[in-house]
Coordinates of C-alpha atoms in Angstrom, one line a residue:
X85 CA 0.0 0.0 0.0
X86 CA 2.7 2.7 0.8
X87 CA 4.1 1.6 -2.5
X88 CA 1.2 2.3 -4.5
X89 CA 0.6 5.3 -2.2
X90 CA 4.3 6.8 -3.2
X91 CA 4.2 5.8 -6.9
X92 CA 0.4 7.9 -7.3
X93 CA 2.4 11.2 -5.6
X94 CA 5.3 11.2 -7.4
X95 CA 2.5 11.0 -10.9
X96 CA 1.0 13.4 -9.2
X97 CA 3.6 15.3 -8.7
X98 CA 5.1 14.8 -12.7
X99 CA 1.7 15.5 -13.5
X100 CA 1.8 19.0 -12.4
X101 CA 5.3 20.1 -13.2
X102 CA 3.6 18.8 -16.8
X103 CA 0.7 21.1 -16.7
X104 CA 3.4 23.8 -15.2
X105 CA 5.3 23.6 -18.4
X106 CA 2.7 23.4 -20.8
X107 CA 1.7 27.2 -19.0
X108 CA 4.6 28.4 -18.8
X109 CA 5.1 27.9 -22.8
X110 CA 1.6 28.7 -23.6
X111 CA 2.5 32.1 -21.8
X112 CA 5.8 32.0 -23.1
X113 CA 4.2 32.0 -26.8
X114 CA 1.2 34.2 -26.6
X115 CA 3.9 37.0 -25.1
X116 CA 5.9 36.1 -28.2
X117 CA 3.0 36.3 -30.6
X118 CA 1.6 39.6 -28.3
X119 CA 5.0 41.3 -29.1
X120 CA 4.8 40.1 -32.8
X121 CA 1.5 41.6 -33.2
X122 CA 2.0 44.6 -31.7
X123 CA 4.9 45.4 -34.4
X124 CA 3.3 44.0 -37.0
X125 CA -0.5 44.2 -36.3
X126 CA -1.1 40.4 -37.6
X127 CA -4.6 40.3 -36.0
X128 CA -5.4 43.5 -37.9
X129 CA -3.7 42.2 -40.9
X130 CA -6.1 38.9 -40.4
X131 CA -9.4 40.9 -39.9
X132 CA -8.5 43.0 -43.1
X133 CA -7.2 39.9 -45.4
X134 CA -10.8 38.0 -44.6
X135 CA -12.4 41.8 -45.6
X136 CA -10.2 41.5 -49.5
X137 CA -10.3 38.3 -49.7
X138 CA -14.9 37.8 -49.2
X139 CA -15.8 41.3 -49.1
X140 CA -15.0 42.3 -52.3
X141 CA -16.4 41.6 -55.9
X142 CA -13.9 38.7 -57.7
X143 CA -14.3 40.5 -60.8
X144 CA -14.0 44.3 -59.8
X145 CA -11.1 45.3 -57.2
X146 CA -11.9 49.1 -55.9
X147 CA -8.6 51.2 -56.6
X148 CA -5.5 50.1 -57.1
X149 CA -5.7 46.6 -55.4
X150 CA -2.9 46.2 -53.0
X151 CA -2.8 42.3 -53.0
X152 CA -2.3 42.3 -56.3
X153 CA 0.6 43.0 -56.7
X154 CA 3.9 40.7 -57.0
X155 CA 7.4 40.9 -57.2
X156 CA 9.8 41.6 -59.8
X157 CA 13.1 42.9 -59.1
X158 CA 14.1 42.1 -55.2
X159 CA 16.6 43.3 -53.3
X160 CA 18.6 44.4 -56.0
X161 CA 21.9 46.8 -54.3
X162 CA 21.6 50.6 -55.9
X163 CA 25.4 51.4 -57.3
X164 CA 27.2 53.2 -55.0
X165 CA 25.3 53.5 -52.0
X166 CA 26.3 51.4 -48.8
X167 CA 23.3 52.9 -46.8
X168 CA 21.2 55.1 -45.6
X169 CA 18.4 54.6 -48.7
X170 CA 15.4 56.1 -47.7
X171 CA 12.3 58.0 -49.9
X172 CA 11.7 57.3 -53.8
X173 CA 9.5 59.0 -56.3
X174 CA 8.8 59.1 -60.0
X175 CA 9.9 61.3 -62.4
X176 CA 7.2 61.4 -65.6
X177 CA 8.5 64.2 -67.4
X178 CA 11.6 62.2 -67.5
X179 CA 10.4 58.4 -67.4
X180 CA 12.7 57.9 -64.0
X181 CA 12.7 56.9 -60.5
X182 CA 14.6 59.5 -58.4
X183 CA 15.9 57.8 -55.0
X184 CA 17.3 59.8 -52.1
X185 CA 19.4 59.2 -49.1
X186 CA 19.4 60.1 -45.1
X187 CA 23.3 59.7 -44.2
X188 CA 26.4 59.7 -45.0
X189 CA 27.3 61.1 -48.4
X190 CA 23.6 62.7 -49.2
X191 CA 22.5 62.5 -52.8
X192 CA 19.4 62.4 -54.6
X193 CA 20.2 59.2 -57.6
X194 CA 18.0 59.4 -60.9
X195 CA 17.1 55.4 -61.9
X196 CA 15.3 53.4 -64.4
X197 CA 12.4 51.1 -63.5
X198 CA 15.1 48.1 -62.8
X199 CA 17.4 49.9 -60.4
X200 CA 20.0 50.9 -62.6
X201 CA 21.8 54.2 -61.5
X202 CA 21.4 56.9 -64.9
X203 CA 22.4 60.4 -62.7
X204 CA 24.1 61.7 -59.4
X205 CA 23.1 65.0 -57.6
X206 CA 25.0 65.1 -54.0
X207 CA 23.6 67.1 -51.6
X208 CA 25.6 69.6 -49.9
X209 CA 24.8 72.0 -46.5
X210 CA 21.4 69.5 -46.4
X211 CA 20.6 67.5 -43.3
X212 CA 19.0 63.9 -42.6
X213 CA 17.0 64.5 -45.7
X214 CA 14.3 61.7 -45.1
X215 CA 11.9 62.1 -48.7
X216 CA 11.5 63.3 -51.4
X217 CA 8.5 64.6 -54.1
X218 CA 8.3 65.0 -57.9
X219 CA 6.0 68.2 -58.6
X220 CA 6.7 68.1 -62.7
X221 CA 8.8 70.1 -64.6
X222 CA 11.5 68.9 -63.0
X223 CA 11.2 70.2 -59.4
X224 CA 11.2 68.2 -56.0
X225 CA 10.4 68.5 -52.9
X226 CA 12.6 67.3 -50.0
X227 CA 12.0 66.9 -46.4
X228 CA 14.6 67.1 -43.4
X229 CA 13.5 65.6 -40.6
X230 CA 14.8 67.0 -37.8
X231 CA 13.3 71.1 -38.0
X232 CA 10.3 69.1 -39.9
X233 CA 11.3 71.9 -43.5
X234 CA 10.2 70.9 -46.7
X235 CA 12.9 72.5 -49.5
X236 CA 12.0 73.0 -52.4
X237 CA 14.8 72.5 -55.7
X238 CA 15.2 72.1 -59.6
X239 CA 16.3 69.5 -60.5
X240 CA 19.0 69.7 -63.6
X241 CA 18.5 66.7 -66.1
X242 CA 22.0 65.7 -66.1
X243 CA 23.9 65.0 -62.7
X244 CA 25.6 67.6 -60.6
X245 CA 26.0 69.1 -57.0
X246 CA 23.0 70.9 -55.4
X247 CA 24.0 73.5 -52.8
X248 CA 21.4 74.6 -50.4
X249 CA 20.9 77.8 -50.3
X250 CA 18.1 80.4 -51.6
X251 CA 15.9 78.0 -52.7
X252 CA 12.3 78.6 -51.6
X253 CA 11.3 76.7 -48.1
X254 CA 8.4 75.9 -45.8
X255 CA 8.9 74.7 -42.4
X256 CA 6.2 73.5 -40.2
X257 CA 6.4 73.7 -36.7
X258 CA 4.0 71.1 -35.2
X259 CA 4.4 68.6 -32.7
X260 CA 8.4 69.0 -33.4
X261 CA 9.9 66.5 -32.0
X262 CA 13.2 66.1 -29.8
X263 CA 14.1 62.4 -30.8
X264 CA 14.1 62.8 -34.6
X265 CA 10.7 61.6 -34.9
X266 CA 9.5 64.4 -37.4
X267 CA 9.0 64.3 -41.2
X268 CA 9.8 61.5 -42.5
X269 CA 7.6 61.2 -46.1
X270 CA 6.5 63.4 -48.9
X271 CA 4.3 62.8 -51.7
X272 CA 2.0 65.3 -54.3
X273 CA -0.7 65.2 -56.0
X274 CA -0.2 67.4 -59.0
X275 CA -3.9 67.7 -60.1
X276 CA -4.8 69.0 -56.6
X277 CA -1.9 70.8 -56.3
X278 CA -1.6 69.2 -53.0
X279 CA 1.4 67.6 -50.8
X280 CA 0.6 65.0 -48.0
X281 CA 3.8 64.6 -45.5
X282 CA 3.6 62.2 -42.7
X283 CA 5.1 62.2 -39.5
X284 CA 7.0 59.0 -38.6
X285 CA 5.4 58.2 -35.3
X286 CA 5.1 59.9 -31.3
X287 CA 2.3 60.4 -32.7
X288 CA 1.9 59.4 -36.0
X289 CA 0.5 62.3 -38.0
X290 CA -0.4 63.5 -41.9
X291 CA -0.7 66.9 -43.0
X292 CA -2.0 68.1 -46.7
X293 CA -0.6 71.1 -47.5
X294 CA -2.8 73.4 -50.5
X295 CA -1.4 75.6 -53.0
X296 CA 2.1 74.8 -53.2
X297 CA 2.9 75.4 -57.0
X298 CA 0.5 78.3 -56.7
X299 CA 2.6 79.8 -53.9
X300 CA 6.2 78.9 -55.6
X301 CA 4.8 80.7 -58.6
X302 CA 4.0 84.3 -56.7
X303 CA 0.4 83.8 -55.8
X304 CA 0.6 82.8 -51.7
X305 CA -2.1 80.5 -51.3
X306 CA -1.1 78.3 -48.9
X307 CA -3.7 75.4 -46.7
X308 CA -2.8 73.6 -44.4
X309 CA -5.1 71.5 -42.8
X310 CA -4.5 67.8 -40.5
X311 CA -5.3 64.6 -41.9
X312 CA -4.0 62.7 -38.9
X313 CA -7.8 61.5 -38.4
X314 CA -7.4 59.2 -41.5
X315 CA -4.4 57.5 -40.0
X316 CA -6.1 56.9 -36.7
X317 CA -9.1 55.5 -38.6
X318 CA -8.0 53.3 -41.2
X319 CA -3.8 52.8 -40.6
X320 CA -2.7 49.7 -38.5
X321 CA 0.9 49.8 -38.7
X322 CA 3.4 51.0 -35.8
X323 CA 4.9 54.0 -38.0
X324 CA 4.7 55.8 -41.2
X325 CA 7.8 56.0 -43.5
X326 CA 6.1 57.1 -46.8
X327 CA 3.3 57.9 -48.8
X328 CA 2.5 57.8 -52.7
X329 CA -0.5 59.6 -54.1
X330 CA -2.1 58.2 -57.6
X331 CA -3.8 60.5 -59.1
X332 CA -5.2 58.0 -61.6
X333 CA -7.6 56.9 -58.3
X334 CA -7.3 60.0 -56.2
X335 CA -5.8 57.6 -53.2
X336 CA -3.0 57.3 -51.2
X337 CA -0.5 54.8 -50.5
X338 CA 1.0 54.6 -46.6
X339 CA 4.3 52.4 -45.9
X340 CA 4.7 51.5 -42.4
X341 CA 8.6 50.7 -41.9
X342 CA 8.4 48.7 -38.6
X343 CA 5.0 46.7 -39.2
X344 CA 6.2 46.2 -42.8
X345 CA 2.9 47.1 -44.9
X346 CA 1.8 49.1 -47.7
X347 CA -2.0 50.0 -46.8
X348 CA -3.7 52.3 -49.5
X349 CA -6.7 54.7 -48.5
X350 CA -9.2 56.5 -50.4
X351 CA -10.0 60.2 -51.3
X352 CA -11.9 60.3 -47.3
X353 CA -9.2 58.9 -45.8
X354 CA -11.2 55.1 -45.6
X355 CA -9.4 52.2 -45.7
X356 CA -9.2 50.2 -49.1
X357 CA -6.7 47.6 -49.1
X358 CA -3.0 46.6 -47.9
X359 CA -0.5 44.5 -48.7
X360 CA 1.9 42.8 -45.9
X361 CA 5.6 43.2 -47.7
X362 CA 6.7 40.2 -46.2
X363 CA 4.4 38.1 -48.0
X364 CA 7.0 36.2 -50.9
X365 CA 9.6 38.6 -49.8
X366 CA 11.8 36.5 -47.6
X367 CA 14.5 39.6 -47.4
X368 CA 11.9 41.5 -45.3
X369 CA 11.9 39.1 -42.5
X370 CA 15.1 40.5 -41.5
X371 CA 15.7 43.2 -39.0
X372 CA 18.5 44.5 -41.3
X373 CA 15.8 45.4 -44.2
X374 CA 14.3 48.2 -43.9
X375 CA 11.7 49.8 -45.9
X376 CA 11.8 53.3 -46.3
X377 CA 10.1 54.6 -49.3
X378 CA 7.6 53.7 -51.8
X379 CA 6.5 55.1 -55.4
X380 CA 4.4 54.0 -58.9
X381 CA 4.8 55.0 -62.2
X382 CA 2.9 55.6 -65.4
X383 CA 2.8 52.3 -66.3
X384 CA 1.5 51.1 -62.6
X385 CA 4.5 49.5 -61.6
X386 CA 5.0 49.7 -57.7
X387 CA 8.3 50.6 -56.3
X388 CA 9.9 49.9 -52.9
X389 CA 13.4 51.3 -51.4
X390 CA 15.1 49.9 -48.1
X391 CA 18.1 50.3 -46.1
X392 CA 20.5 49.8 -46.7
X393 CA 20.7 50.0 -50.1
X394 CA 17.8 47.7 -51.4
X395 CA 15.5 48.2 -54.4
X396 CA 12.1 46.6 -55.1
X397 CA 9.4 46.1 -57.9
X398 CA 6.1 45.2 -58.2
X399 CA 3.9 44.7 -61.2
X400 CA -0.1 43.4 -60.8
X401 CA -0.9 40.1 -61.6
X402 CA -4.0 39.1 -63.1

């Protein structure tokens, strides 16, 4: 009997130091899937994937269609650039992608839809330059970070040095923050004669600013008014990094850097669609990838650029 009686404590005793484990890794994983979420919003991602994937007509996708789209050209290195790639934007009065960098040697590079570096411009006297803009014949905008100043330059064709200095300027003084949290994205709409710029995160804010081109050409017409609302709303990533406007659809594209996502909104501000950039692009899954920038161009090719120095494309599938 005291054999039987010792052999049913010491199951009894396995038994629970088995049900202790199996809590302490069922804790264990739902802080590590907690923690994962929080970065990269999976249950949102979930709740909006069942939305695109059974709440939409098979036949008729509303704007541009994030999930549609599929890689082409991954990870390809940008020529002479170690790091420090940040925004990207197209060029159509040229037919080129103009990329732009936030450290080290700062330069704006002119490229073709595969990557390929066509023009140089260094940047000299300019600081953390975080985005940049195309506005059309052949001026950009480009954002520094830090005092949250939008600068405003023409661009030559051919590659040389651009000196800042009496070139027109905005700065806007909003929520400025003290741990280089400002400015971080740019993108126009040239029918509206609009810019949206976004504010990284601590909070995360957007701002469309009226009557820029009006104003650079002598006739002060500036509006600015806060769109953070939309982000609040319809934006379930941890940051913003940058935005893309189509004016073919009136809506804007939002690129979180930490959660990884392009999510694309309408002319209100209401969600539309997203796509999760780690879905069949394994490089993304690394803490060293970063993405930092995002553009299309005429033809409705979708581009992505990431530090360090990486290079993406995307083409809709049918």
């Amino acid at each position: 009997m005291n054999v039987e009686l010792g052999v049913a404590l010491v199951l009894r005793k396995a038994q629970r130091r088995h049900r202790l484990r199996i809590v302490i890794l069922v804790l264990l994983t739902l802080g590590v899937l907690g923690a994962a979420s929080s970065r990269f919003f999976w249950h949102q991602q979930l709740y909006h994937f069942v939305l695109q994937t059974w709440g939409s007509s098979a036949e008729v996708k509303p704007g541009l269609w994030l999930p549609g789209f599929m890689p082409d050209v991954v990870a390809k290195p940008l020529e002479g650039i170690e790091d420090n790639l940040s925004g990207i934007t197209y060029d159509y009065d040229l037919d080129r992608l103009l990329a732009i960098t936030n450290g080290g040697e700062l330069q704006i590079v002119a490229l073709d839809r595969t990557g390929n570096v066509l023009e140089r411009y260094p940047l000299e006297g300019f600081d953390d330059t975080e985005g940049l803009a195309y506005m059309g014949n052949g001026r950009v905008v480009v954002t520094e970070e830090g005092d949250q100043r939008l600068t405003f330059i023409q661009l030559p064709e051919k590659s040389a040095t651009l000196r800042k200095g009496a070139e027109p300027f905005l700065t806007v003084g909003v929520n400025l923050s003290t741990n280089n949290k400002g400015f971080e994205g740019v993108t126009y709409d040239p029918v509206g004669d609009r810019l949206f710029v976004i504010k990284e995160r601590d909070p995360r804010q957007l701002y469309e600013i009226g009557g820029v081109s009006k104003s650079l050409n002598g006739h002060l017409s500036i509006n600015l008014i806060d769109r953070t609302e939309w982000v609040n709303q319809s934006v379930f990533g941890r940051d913003l990094a940058d935005a893309y406007y189509d004016p073919g659809t009136g809506h804007l594209v939002l690129l979180s850097e930490q959660s990884k996502l392009l999510i694309e909104l309408d002319k209100e501000g209401r969600f539309v669609s997203y796509k999760s950039l780690l879905e069949g692009v394994k490089d993304f899954f690394s803490s060293k990838v970063n993405p930092e920038g995002v553009t299309m161009d005429a033809q409705g090719h979708l581009y992505v650029v990431a530090e360090p120095n990486l290079f993406y494309s995307f083409s809709r599938k049918p």
